[in-house]
PDB file of C-alpha atoms in Angstrom:
ATOM      1  CA  MET V   1      25.150 -40.370  29.372  1.00  0.00           C
ATOM      2  CA  LEU V   2      21.920 -42.719  30.179  1.00  0.00           C
ATOM      3  CA  GLU V   3      21.927 -43.261  33.855  1.00  0.00           C
ATOM      4  CA  PHE V   4      18.497 -44.837  34.690  1.00  0.00           C
ATOM      5  CA  VAL V   5      15.315 -46.076  32.480  1.00  0.00           C
ATOM      6  CA  SER V   6      12.138 -46.626  33.230  1.00  0.00           C
ATOM      7  CA  ILE V   7       9.763 -48.670  30.798  1.00  0.00           C
ATOM      8  CA  GLU V   8       5.838 -49.750  32.103  1.00  0.00           C
ATOM      9  CA  ASN V   9       3.620 -51.655  29.680  1.00  0.00           C
ATOM     10  CA  PHE V  10       5.718 -51.516  26.880  1.00  0.00           C
ATOM     11  CA  ALA V  11       5.549 -54.890  24.692  1.00  0.00           C
ATOM     12  CA  LEU V  12       6.293 -58.381  26.723  1.00  0.00           C
ATOM     13  CA  ILE V  13       7.449 -55.890  30.247  1.00  0.00           C
ATOM     14  CA  ASP V  14       5.263 -55.398  32.713  1.00  0.00           C
ATOM     15  CA  ARG V  15       7.258 -52.689  35.011  1.00  0.00           C
ATOM     16  CA  LEU V  16      11.042 -52.873  35.007  1.00  0.00           C
ATOM     17  CA  GLU V  17      14.010 -49.930  35.758  1.00  0.00           C
ATOM     18  CA  SER V  18      17.153 -50.000  35.284  1.00  0.00           C
ATOM     19  CA  GLU V  19      20.347 -48.134  36.083  1.00  0.00           C
ATOM     20  CA  TYR V  20      23.709 -47.236  34.532  1.00  0.00           C
ATOM     21  CA  GLY V  21      27.112 -46.022  35.599  1.00  0.00           C
ATOM     22  CA  ALA V  22      30.118 -44.758  33.959  1.00  0.00           C
ATOM     23  CA  GLY V  23      31.838 -46.588  31.609  1.00  0.00           C
ATOM     24  CA  LEU V  24      30.663 -49.534  29.766  1.00  0.00           C
ATOM     25  CA  ASN V  25      27.407 -51.356  30.632  1.00  0.00           C
ATOM     26  CA  LEU V  26      26.495 -54.393  29.067  1.00  0.00           C
ATOM     27  CA  LEU V  27      22.568 -56.261  29.327  1.00  0.00           C
ATOM     28  CA  THR V  28      23.165 -59.692  28.580  1.00  0.00           C
ATOM     29  CA  GLY V  29      20.854 -62.675  28.036  1.00  0.00           C
ATOM     30  CA  GLU V  30      19.311 -65.397  25.755  1.00  0.00           C
ATOM     31  CA  THR V  31      17.930 -64.622  22.564  1.00  0.00           C
ATOM     32  CA  GLY V  32      13.950 -63.605  23.211  1.00  0.00           C
ATOM     33  CA  SER V  33      14.858 -62.237  26.827  1.00  0.00           C
ATOM     34  CA  GLY V  34      13.818 -58.774  26.259  1.00  0.00           C
ATOM     35  CA  LYS V  35      17.501 -56.841  25.188  1.00  0.00           C
ATOM     36  CA  SER V  36      16.046 -55.152  22.006  1.00  0.00           C
ATOM     37  CA  VAL V  37      12.915 -54.541  23.936  1.00  0.00           C
ATOM     38  CA  ILE V  38      15.390 -52.217  26.190  1.00  0.00           C
ATOM     39  CA  VAL V  39      16.863 -51.029  23.512  1.00  0.00           C
ATOM     40  CA  ASP V  40      13.499 -50.099  21.179  1.00  0.00           C
ATOM     41  CA  ALA V  41      12.325 -48.082  24.447  1.00  0.00           C
ATOM     42  CA  VAL V  42      15.670 -46.167  24.693  1.00  0.00           C
ATOM     43  CA  GLY V  43      14.656 -45.486  21.475  1.00  0.00           C
ATOM     44  CA  LEU V  44      11.613 -43.858  22.000  1.00  0.00           C
ATOM     45  CA  LEU V  45      13.110 -41.498  24.469  1.00  0.00           C
ATOM     46  CA  VAL V  46      15.776 -39.630  21.870  1.00  0.00           C
ATOM     47  CA  GLY V  47      12.595 -39.316  18.839  1.00  0.00           C
ATOM     48  CA  GLY V  48      11.627 -43.379  17.422  1.00  0.00           C
ATOM     49  CA  ARG V  49       8.765 -43.712  15.958  1.00  0.00           C
ATOM     50  CA  ALA V  50       5.675 -45.105  18.473  1.00  0.00           C
ATOM     51  CA  SER V  51       3.341 -47.460  17.402  1.00  0.00           C
ATOM     52  CA  GLN V  52       0.536 -49.002  19.450  1.00  0.00           C
ATOM     53  CA  GLU V  53       2.060 -52.237  18.657  1.00  0.00           C
ATOM     54  CA  MET V  54       4.301 -51.171  21.742  1.00  0.00           C
ATOM     55  CA  ILE V  55       1.592 -51.038  24.398  1.00  0.00           C
ATOM     56  CA  ARG V  56       1.152 -54.172  26.448  1.00  0.00           C
ATOM     57  CA  GLU V  57      -1.765 -56.079  25.599  1.00  0.00           C
ATOM     58  CA  GLY V  58      -4.207 -55.961  27.824  1.00  0.00           C
ATOM     59  CA  PHE V  59      -3.693 -51.938  28.514  1.00  0.00           C
ATOM     60  CA  GLU V  60      -4.350 -48.842  27.414  1.00  0.00           C
ATOM     61  CA  LYS V  61      -1.004 -46.944  27.709  1.00  0.00           C
ATOM     62  CA  ALA V  62       2.857 -47.369  27.892  1.00  0.00           C
ATOM     63  CA  ARG V  63       5.181 -45.547  29.380  1.00  0.00           C
ATOM     64  CA  VAL V  64       9.267 -44.956  28.992  1.00  0.00           C
ATOM     65  CA  GLU V  65      10.742 -42.759  31.001  1.00  0.00           C
ATOM     66  CA  GLY V  66      15.048 -41.739  31.289  1.00  0.00           C
ATOM     67  CA  ILE V  67      17.529 -39.605  32.666  1.00  0.00           C
ATOM     68  CA  PHE V  68      20.268 -38.459  31.054  1.00  0.00           C
ATOM     69  CA  ARG V  69      23.200 -36.806  32.713  1.00  0.00           C
ATOM     70  CA  LEU V  70      24.430 -32.986  31.047  1.00  0.00           C
ATOM     71  CA  PRO V  71      27.644 -32.112  31.432  1.00  0.00           C
ATOM     72  CA  GLU V  72      28.861 -28.670  31.372  1.00  0.00           C
ATOM     73  CA  ASN V  73      28.609 -27.358  28.176  1.00  0.00           C
ATOM     74  CA  HIS V  74      26.507 -29.821  26.682  1.00  0.00           C
ATOM     75  CA  ARG V  75      24.393 -28.761  23.633  1.00  0.00           C
ATOM     76  CA  VAL V  76      21.624 -29.876  24.466  1.00  0.00           C
ATOM     77  CA  ARG V  77      21.555 -27.785  27.653  1.00  0.00           C
ATOM     78  CA  SER V  78      21.580 -24.726  25.361  1.00  0.00           C
ATOM     79  CA  LYS V  79      18.866 -26.244  22.894  1.00  0.00           C
ATOM     80  CA  LEU V  80      16.275 -26.696  25.973  1.00  0.00           C
ATOM     81  CA  THR V  81      17.101 -22.714  27.860  1.00  0.00           C
ATOM     82  CA  GLU V  82      16.177 -21.422  24.126  1.00  0.00           C
ATOM     83  CA  ALA V  83      13.260 -23.667  24.433  1.00  0.00           C
ATOM     84  CA  GLY V  84      12.731 -22.025  27.665  1.00  0.00           C
ATOM     85  CA  ILE V  85      12.836 -25.562  29.437  1.00  0.00           C
ATOM     86  CA  ASP V  86      15.206 -25.696  33.123  1.00  0.00           C
ATOM     87  CA  ALA V  87      17.454 -28.010  31.851  1.00  0.00           C
ATOM     88  CA  GLY V  88      20.382 -27.659  34.912  1.00  0.00           C
ATOM     89  CA  ASP V  89      22.802 -31.462  35.048  1.00  0.00           C
ATOM     90  CA  ARG V  90      20.015 -33.280  33.855  1.00  0.00           C
ATOM     91  CA  ALA V  91      17.190 -34.450  30.940  1.00  0.00           C
ATOM     92  CA  VAL V  92      14.470 -36.715  32.468  1.00  0.00           C
ATOM     93  CA  ILE V  93      12.425 -37.510  28.845  1.00  0.00           C
ATOM     94  CA  ARG V  94       8.732 -39.338  29.122  1.00  0.00           C
ATOM     95  CA  ARG V  95       6.603 -40.830  26.418  1.00  0.00           C
ATOM     96  CA  GLU V  96       3.592 -42.084  26.851  1.00  0.00           C
ATOM     97  CA  VAL V  97       2.263 -43.899  23.804  1.00  0.00           C
ATOM     98  CA  SER V  98      -1.259 -44.271  23.943  1.00  0.00           C
ATOM     99  CA  LEU V  99      -3.869 -46.410  21.927  1.00  0.00           C
ATOM    100  CA  THR V 100      -6.342 -44.022  21.939  1.00  0.00           C
ATOM    101  CA  GLY V 101      -3.484 -41.724  19.488  1.00  0.00           C
ATOM    102  CA  VAL V 102      -2.825 -39.099  21.562  1.00  0.00           C
ATOM    103  CA  ASN V 103       1.300 -39.349  22.523  1.00  0.00           C
ATOM    104  CA  LYS V 104       2.794 -37.114  24.627  1.00  0.00           C
ATOM    105  CA  VAL V 105       6.334 -36.474  25.132  1.00  0.00           C
ATOM    106  CA  PHE V 106       7.850 -34.486  27.777  1.00  0.00           C
ATOM    107  CA  ILE V 107      11.312 -33.034  29.213  1.00  0.00           C
ATOM    108  CA  ASN V 108      11.858 -32.066  32.795  1.00  0.00           C
ATOM    109  CA  ASN V 109       8.219 -31.866  33.187  1.00  0.00           C
ATOM    110  CA  GLN V 110       7.207 -30.143  30.570  1.00  0.00           C
ATOM    111  CA  LEU V 111       5.240 -31.067  27.242  1.00  0.00           C
ATOM    112  CA  ILE V 112       7.287 -30.389  23.343  1.00  0.00           C
ATOM    113  CA  THR V 113       7.040 -32.035  20.012  1.00  0.00           C
ATOM    114  CA  LEU V 114       8.209 -34.490  18.932  1.00  0.00           C
ATOM    115  CA  GLY V 115      10.551 -32.805  16.508  1.00  0.00           C
ATOM    116  CA  MET V 116      11.697 -31.074  19.477  1.00  0.00           C
ATOM    117  CA  LEU V 117      12.791 -34.177  20.916  1.00  0.00           C
ATOM    118  CA  ALA V 118      13.732 -35.716  17.748  1.00  0.00           C
ATOM    119  CA  GLN V 119      16.403 -32.693  17.459  1.00  0.00           C
ATOM    120  CA  ILE V 120      17.494 -33.376  21.076  1.00  0.00           C
ATOM    121  CA  GLY V 121      17.920 -37.021  21.340  1.00  0.00           C
ATOM    122  CA  VAL V 122      20.671 -37.169  18.341  1.00  0.00           C
ATOM    123  CA  GLU V 123      22.727 -35.199  21.028  1.00  0.00           C
ATOM    124  CA  LEU V 124      22.117 -37.708  23.432  1.00  0.00           C
ATOM    125  CA  CYS V 125      21.926 -41.275  22.424  1.00  0.00           C
ATOM    126  CA  HIS V 126      23.656 -42.710  19.285  1.00  0.00           C
ATOM    127  CA  ILE V 127      21.775 -46.375  18.322  1.00  0.00           C
ATOM    128  CA  HIS V 128      24.057 -48.422  16.293  1.00  0.00           C
ATOM    129  CA  GLY V 129      22.667 -51.640  14.701  1.00  0.00           C
ATOM    130  CA  GLN V 130      22.690 -53.276  11.185  1.00  0.00           C
ATOM    131  CA  HIS V 131      19.719 -50.777   9.744  1.00  0.00           C
ATOM    132  CA  ASP V 132      20.262 -47.458  11.668  1.00  0.00           C
ATOM    133  CA  GLN V 133      21.314 -44.660  10.587  1.00  0.00           C
ATOM    134  CA  GLN V 134      24.808 -43.523  12.305  1.00  0.00           C
ATOM    135  CA  LEU V 135      25.305 -39.924  13.877  1.00  0.00           C
ATOM    136  CA  LEU V 136      28.376 -40.023  12.520  1.00  0.00           C
ATOM    137  CA  LEU V 137      27.215 -40.576   9.390  1.00  0.00           C
ATOM    138  CA  GLN V 138      25.646 -36.759   8.456  1.00  0.00           C
ATOM    139  CA  PRO V 139      28.228 -34.110   7.751  1.00  0.00           C
ATOM    140  CA  SER V 140      26.465 -31.659   9.689  1.00  0.00           C
ATOM    141  CA  SER V 141      26.892 -33.883  12.883  1.00  0.00           C
ATOM    142  CA  GLN V 142      30.922 -34.379  11.647  1.00  0.00           C
ATOM    143  CA  LEU V 143      31.285 -30.766  11.438  1.00  0.00           C
ATOM    144  CA  ASP V 144      29.734 -30.440  15.204  1.00  0.00           C
ATOM    145  CA  PHE V 145      31.761 -32.816  16.333  1.00  0.00           C
ATOM    146  CA  LEU V 146      34.640 -30.919  14.365  1.00  0.00           C
ATOM    147  CA  ASP V 147      34.148 -27.701  16.411  1.00  0.00           C
ATOM    148  CA  ALA V 148      33.514 -28.885  19.129  1.00  0.00           C
ATOM    149  CA  PHE V 149      37.094 -30.826  19.084  1.00  0.00           C
ATOM    150  CA  ALA V 150      38.436 -27.581  17.733  1.00  0.00           C
ATOM    151  CA  ASP V 151      36.902 -26.065  21.381  1.00  0.00           C
ATOM    152  CA  LEU V 152      35.382 -23.405  19.186  1.00  0.00           C
ATOM    153  CA  ASP V 153      31.531 -23.957  20.507  1.00  0.00           C
ATOM    154  CA  ASP V 154      31.660 -20.011  22.120  1.00  0.00           C
ATOM    155  CA  LEU V 155      33.224 -18.462  18.397  1.00  0.00           C
ATOM    156  CA  ARG V 156      30.221 -20.258  16.956  1.00  0.00           C
ATOM    157  CA  ARG V 157      27.420 -18.991  18.900  1.00  0.00           C
ATOM    158  CA  GLN V 158      29.018 -15.416  18.318  1.00  0.00           C
ATOM    159  CA  LEU V 159      29.261 -16.177  14.687  1.00  0.00           C
ATOM    160  CA  GLN V 160      25.582 -17.522  14.416  1.00  0.00           C
ATOM    161  CA  ALA V 161      24.427 -14.518  16.682  1.00  0.00           C
ATOM    162  CA  VAL V 162      25.788 -12.047  13.550  1.00  0.00           C
ATOM    163  CA  HIS V 163      24.665 -14.479  10.957  1.00  0.00           C
ATOM    164  CA  ARG V 164      21.288 -14.046  12.275  1.00  0.00           C
ATOM    165  CA  GLN V 165      21.652 -10.033  12.869  1.00  0.00           C
ATOM    166  CA  LEU V 166      22.293 -10.079   9.553  1.00  0.00           C
ATOM    167  CA  GLN V 167      19.861 -11.614   8.147  1.00  0.00           C
ATOM    168  CA  THR V 168      17.364  -9.746   9.894  1.00  0.00           C
ATOM    169  CA  VAL V 169      19.643  -6.748   8.637  1.00  0.00           C
ATOM    170  CA  SER V 170      19.364  -8.252   4.932  1.00  0.00           C
ATOM    171  CA  ASP V 171      15.226  -8.929   5.360  1.00  0.00           C
ATOM    172  CA  ARG V 172      14.299  -5.529   6.146  1.00  0.00           C
ATOM    173  CA  LEU V 173      16.914  -4.157   3.648  1.00  0.00           C
ATOM    174  CA  LEU V 174      14.834  -6.307   0.783  1.00  0.00           C
ATOM    175  CA  ALA V 175      11.174  -5.093   2.938  1.00  0.00           C
ATOM    176  CA  LEU V 176      12.266  -1.749   1.916  1.00  0.00           C
ATOM    177  CA  ARG V 177      13.167  -2.583  -1.527  1.00  0.00           C
ATOM    178  CA  ARG V 178       9.905  -4.148  -1.917  1.00  0.00           C
ATOM    179  CA  SER V 179       8.161  -1.464  -0.056  1.00  0.00           C
ATOM    180  CA  GLU V 180      10.181   0.845  -2.319  1.00  0.00           C
ATOM    181  CA  GLN V 181       8.589  -0.883  -5.624  1.00  0.00           C
ATOM    182  CA  GLU V 182       4.605  -0.931  -4.283  1.00  0.00           C
ATOM    183  CA  ARG V 183       5.451   3.041  -3.395  1.00  0.00           C
ATOM    184  CA  ALA V 184       6.776   3.614  -7.344  1.00  0.00           C
ATOM    185  CA  ARG V 185       3.429   1.309  -8.800  1.00  0.00           C
ATOM    186  CA  ASN V 186       1.161   2.888  -5.855  1.00  0.00           C
ATOM    187  CA  LEU V 187       2.323   6.694  -8.290  1.00  0.00           C
ATOM    188  CA  ASP V 188       1.938   5.162 -11.593  1.00  0.00           C
ATOM    189  CA  LEU V 189      -1.474   4.440 -10.947  1.00  0.00           C
ATOM    190  CA  LEU V 190      -2.540   7.632  -9.007  1.00  0.00           C
ATOM    191  CA  ARG V 191      -0.603   9.267 -11.963  1.00  0.00           C
ATOM    192  CA  TYR V 192      -2.983   7.149 -14.704  1.00  0.00           C
ATOM    193  CA  GLN V 193      -6.230   8.123 -12.479  1.00  0.00           C
ATOM    194  CA  ILE V 194      -5.279  11.474 -12.186  1.00  0.00           C
ATOM    195  CA  ASP V 195      -5.029  11.864 -16.346  1.00  0.00           C
ATOM    196  CA  GLU V 196      -8.076   9.772 -16.760  1.00  0.00           C
ATOM    197  CA  ILE V 197     -10.201  12.507 -14.098  1.00  0.00           C
ATOM    198  CA  GLU V 198      -8.267  15.502 -16.270  1.00  0.00           C
ATOM    199  CA  LYS V 199      -9.594  13.811 -19.470  1.00  0.00           C
ATOM    200  CA  LEU V 200     -13.143  14.187 -17.986  1.00  0.00           C
ATOM    201  CA  ASP V 201     -12.697  18.237 -17.465  1.00  0.00           C
ATOM    202  CA  LEU V 202     -15.251  18.073 -14.943  1.00  0.00           C
ATOM    203  CA  ARG V 203     -16.952  21.204 -13.559  1.00  0.00           C
ATOM    204  CA  PRO V 204     -19.774  22.347 -11.679  1.00  0.00           C
ATOM    205  CA  ASP V 205     -23.459  20.450 -12.673  1.00  0.00           C
ATOM    206  CA  LEU V 206     -21.444  18.581 -15.294  1.00  0.00           C
ATOM    207  CA  ASP V 207     -23.537  15.470 -13.179  1.00  0.00           C
ATOM    208  CA  VAL V 208     -26.915  17.396 -13.816  1.00  0.00           C
ATOM    209  CA  GLU V 209     -25.512  17.389 -17.736  1.00  0.00           C
ATOM    210  CA  LEU V 210     -24.561  14.083 -17.937  1.00  0.00           C
ATOM    211  CA  ASP V 211     -28.280  13.175 -15.958  1.00  0.00           C
ATOM    212  CA  ARG V 212     -29.889  14.865 -18.955  1.00  0.00           C
ATOM    213  CA  GLU V 213     -27.710  13.271 -22.150  1.00  0.00           C
ATOM    214  CA  ARG V 214     -28.549   9.822 -20.283  1.00  0.00           C
ATOM    215  CA  ARG V 215     -32.077  10.630 -20.099  1.00  0.00           C
ATOM    216  CA  LEU V 216     -32.255  11.637 -23.907  1.00  0.00           C
ATOM    217  CA  LEU V 217     -29.957   8.458 -25.371  1.00  0.00           C
ATOM    218  CA  ALA V 218     -32.852   6.504 -23.236  1.00  0.00           C
ATOM    219  CA  SER V 219     -35.428   8.273 -25.372  1.00  0.00           C
ATOM    220  CA  ALA V 220     -33.968   8.611 -29.095  1.00  0.00           C
ATOM    221  CA  GLU V 221     -36.626   5.640 -30.328  1.00  0.00           C
ATOM    222  CA  LYS V 222     -39.844   7.686 -28.789  1.00  0.00           C
ATOM    223  CA  ARG V 223     -38.683  10.888 -29.476  1.00  0.00           C
ATOM    224  CA  LEU V 224     -37.790   9.985 -33.066  1.00  0.00           C
ATOM    225  CA  GLU V 225     -41.463   8.542 -33.124  1.00  0.00           C
ATOM    226  CA  ASN V 226     -42.845  12.048 -31.861  1.00  0.00           C
ATOM    227  CA  SER V 227     -40.516  14.551 -34.369  1.00  0.00           C
ATOM    228  CA  ALA V 228     -41.603  12.093 -37.124  1.00  0.00           C
ATOM    229  CA  ARG V 229     -45.209  11.959 -37.029  1.00  0.00           C
ATOM    230  CA  ALA V 230     -45.482  15.843 -35.984  1.00  0.00           C
ATOM    231  CA  TYR V 231     -43.439  16.500 -39.353  1.00  0.00           C
ATOM    232  CA  GLY V 232     -45.829  14.542 -41.029  1.00  0.00           C
ATOM    233  CA  ILE V 233     -48.988  16.316 -39.557  1.00  0.00           C
ATOM    234  CA  LEU V 234     -47.893  19.800 -40.155  1.00  0.00           C
ATOM    235  CA  TYR V 235     -46.047  19.352 -43.823  1.00  0.00           C
ATOM    236  CA  GLU V 236     -46.046  15.766 -45.155  1.00  0.00           C
ATOM    237  CA  ASP V 237     -49.265  13.804 -44.744  1.00  0.00           C
ATOM    238  CA  GLU V 238     -52.247  14.452 -47.213  1.00  0.00           C
ATOM    239  CA  SER V 239     -53.842  16.263 -44.973  1.00  0.00           C
ATOM    240  CA  ALA V 240     -51.631  18.354 -43.493  1.00  0.00           C
ATOM    241  CA  ALA V 241     -51.799  21.178 -41.303  1.00  0.00           C
ATOM    242  CA  LEU V 242     -49.779  23.468 -43.525  1.00  0.00           C
ATOM    243  CA  ALA V 243     -52.036  21.960 -46.682  1.00  0.00           C
ATOM    244  CA  GLN V 244     -54.778  22.982 -45.496  1.00  0.00           C
ATOM    245  CA  ILE V 245     -53.867  26.346 -44.339  1.00  0.00           C
ATOM    246  CA  ASP V 246     -52.732  26.829 -47.404  1.00  0.00           C
ATOM    247  CA  ARG V 247     -56.076  26.381 -49.114  1.00  0.00           C
ATOM    248  CA  SER V 248     -57.750  28.280 -46.554  1.00  0.00           C
ATOM    249  CA  GLN V 249     -55.134  31.056 -47.186  1.00  0.00           C
ATOM    250  CA  ARG V 250     -56.560  31.262 -50.703  1.00  0.00           C
ATOM    251  CA  LEU V 251     -59.699  31.432 -49.568  1.00  0.00           C
ATOM    252  CA  LEU V 252     -59.396  34.522 -47.230  1.00  0.00           C
ATOM    253  CA  GLU V 253     -57.634  35.975 -50.437  1.00  0.00           C
ATOM    254  CA  GLU V 254     -60.660  35.928 -52.233  1.00  0.00           C
ATOM    255  CA  LEU V 255     -63.364  36.932 -49.379  1.00  0.00           C
ATOM    256  CA  SER V 256     -60.769  39.838 -48.622  1.00  0.00           C
ATOM    257  CA  GLU V 257     -60.768  40.570 -52.250  1.00  0.00           C
ATOM    258  CA  LEU V 258     -64.723  40.546 -52.065  1.00  0.00           C
ATOM    259  CA  ASP V 259     -64.866  42.786 -48.516  1.00  0.00           C
ATOM    260  CA  PRO V 260     -61.575  44.721 -47.781  1.00  0.00           C
ATOM    261  CA  LYS V 261     -62.084  43.863 -43.933  1.00  0.00           C
ATOM    262  CA  PHE V 262     -60.987  40.645 -44.097  1.00  0.00           C
ATOM    263  CA  GLU V 263     -57.495  41.871 -45.394  1.00  0.00           C
ATOM    264  CA  ALA V 264     -56.003  41.730 -41.758  1.00  0.00           C
ATOM    265  CA  ALA V 265     -56.943  38.329 -40.713  1.00  0.00           C
ATOM    266  CA  ALA V 266     -55.422  36.914 -44.351  1.00  0.00           C
ATOM    267  CA  ALA V 267     -52.018  38.690 -43.123  1.00  0.00           C
ATOM    268  CA  ARG V 268     -52.305  37.284 -39.802  1.00  0.00           C
ATOM    269  CA  LEU V 269     -52.732  33.444 -41.367  1.00  0.00           C
ATOM    270  CA  ARG V 270     -49.741  34.124 -43.981  1.00  0.00           C
ATOM    271  CA  GLU V 271     -47.847  34.932 -40.467  1.00  0.00           C
ATOM    272  CA  SER V 272     -49.176  31.843 -38.654  1.00  0.00           C
ATOM    273  CA  ARG V 273     -47.700  30.029 -42.216  1.00  0.00           C
ATOM    274  CA  TYR V 274     -44.144  31.118 -42.215  1.00  0.00           C
ATOM    275  CA  LEU V 275     -44.141  30.074 -38.266  1.00  0.00           C
ATOM    276  CA  LEU V 276     -45.788  26.716 -38.752  1.00  0.00           C
ATOM    277  CA  GLU V 277     -43.441  26.348 -41.906  1.00  0.00           C
ATOM    278  CA  GLU V 278     -39.972  27.280 -39.567  1.00  0.00           C
ATOM    279  CA  VAL V 279     -41.575  24.247 -36.553  1.00  0.00           C
ATOM    280  CA  ALA V 280     -41.902  21.710 -39.637  1.00  0.00           C
ATOM    281  CA  HIS V 281     -38.590  22.387 -40.642  1.00  0.00           C
ATOM    282  CA  GLU V 282     -37.093  21.993 -37.397  1.00  0.00           C
ATOM    283  CA  LEU V 283     -39.103  18.784 -36.616  1.00  0.00           C
ATOM    284  CA  ARG V 284     -37.088  17.354 -39.774  1.00  0.00           C
ATOM    285  CA  ASP V 285     -34.045  18.701 -38.673  1.00  0.00           C
ATOM    286  CA  TYR V 286     -34.047  17.072 -35.576  1.00  0.00           C
ATOM    287  CA  ALA V 287     -35.867  13.958 -36.933  1.00  0.00           C
TER     288      ALA V 287
END
């Protein structure tokens, strides 16, 4: 129940304090006397939207404060306790609206968010008007009232605790299943990598062999050029070495017929020719 409201620099109000007792309280007055301003101020206390237009002209900040009495087992008490706020039998709510846009909300002198105030506010006060949403029309609120009427609050809290435990176990089970799936994917990846490694046929000094092969592949053009040129010099060119040796061989053979002491030299030259011819064929095949 709302017991006290204090308003400062709000709309047309400089400073106002009003107390309310149990039962029916009426605010009366002529049109324009400020009744709706007080209702708007109470609306701020229960999570209504604030704007800079609410600040009285000439001031930088407006303040609205209210005291709500909380009967025993009131739902707001448990919500405040869960939020770490000392509730007791009173909830003192204060809102400050600033021109700088820094608006603050306090409950029992502890800073809270506007979202939390809105959750608590619907449990403290219902403002009914032509265009206001009524809590009684909300299905979730209807369920709250039904549970309260049937005195099921304790059972509901027990069920909520069990549901939270169930949700925790369900989350852990889902995490385990995901972990198992991740493990299976890792195993598949490792098996694939092992197969690829085994296909490489790794052995000692393989890196040396691969490096040698890399250098050979990088020098293919130069090797082709050198082997082809060497083959041409030995065998294929007009002035090839083997052709020159053949001519020298014929001259030596004629010379050995005239002087037998050159027979040994002619024989060594024939052997040299055979060796050079083997080298030439090897160069040809290599190219």
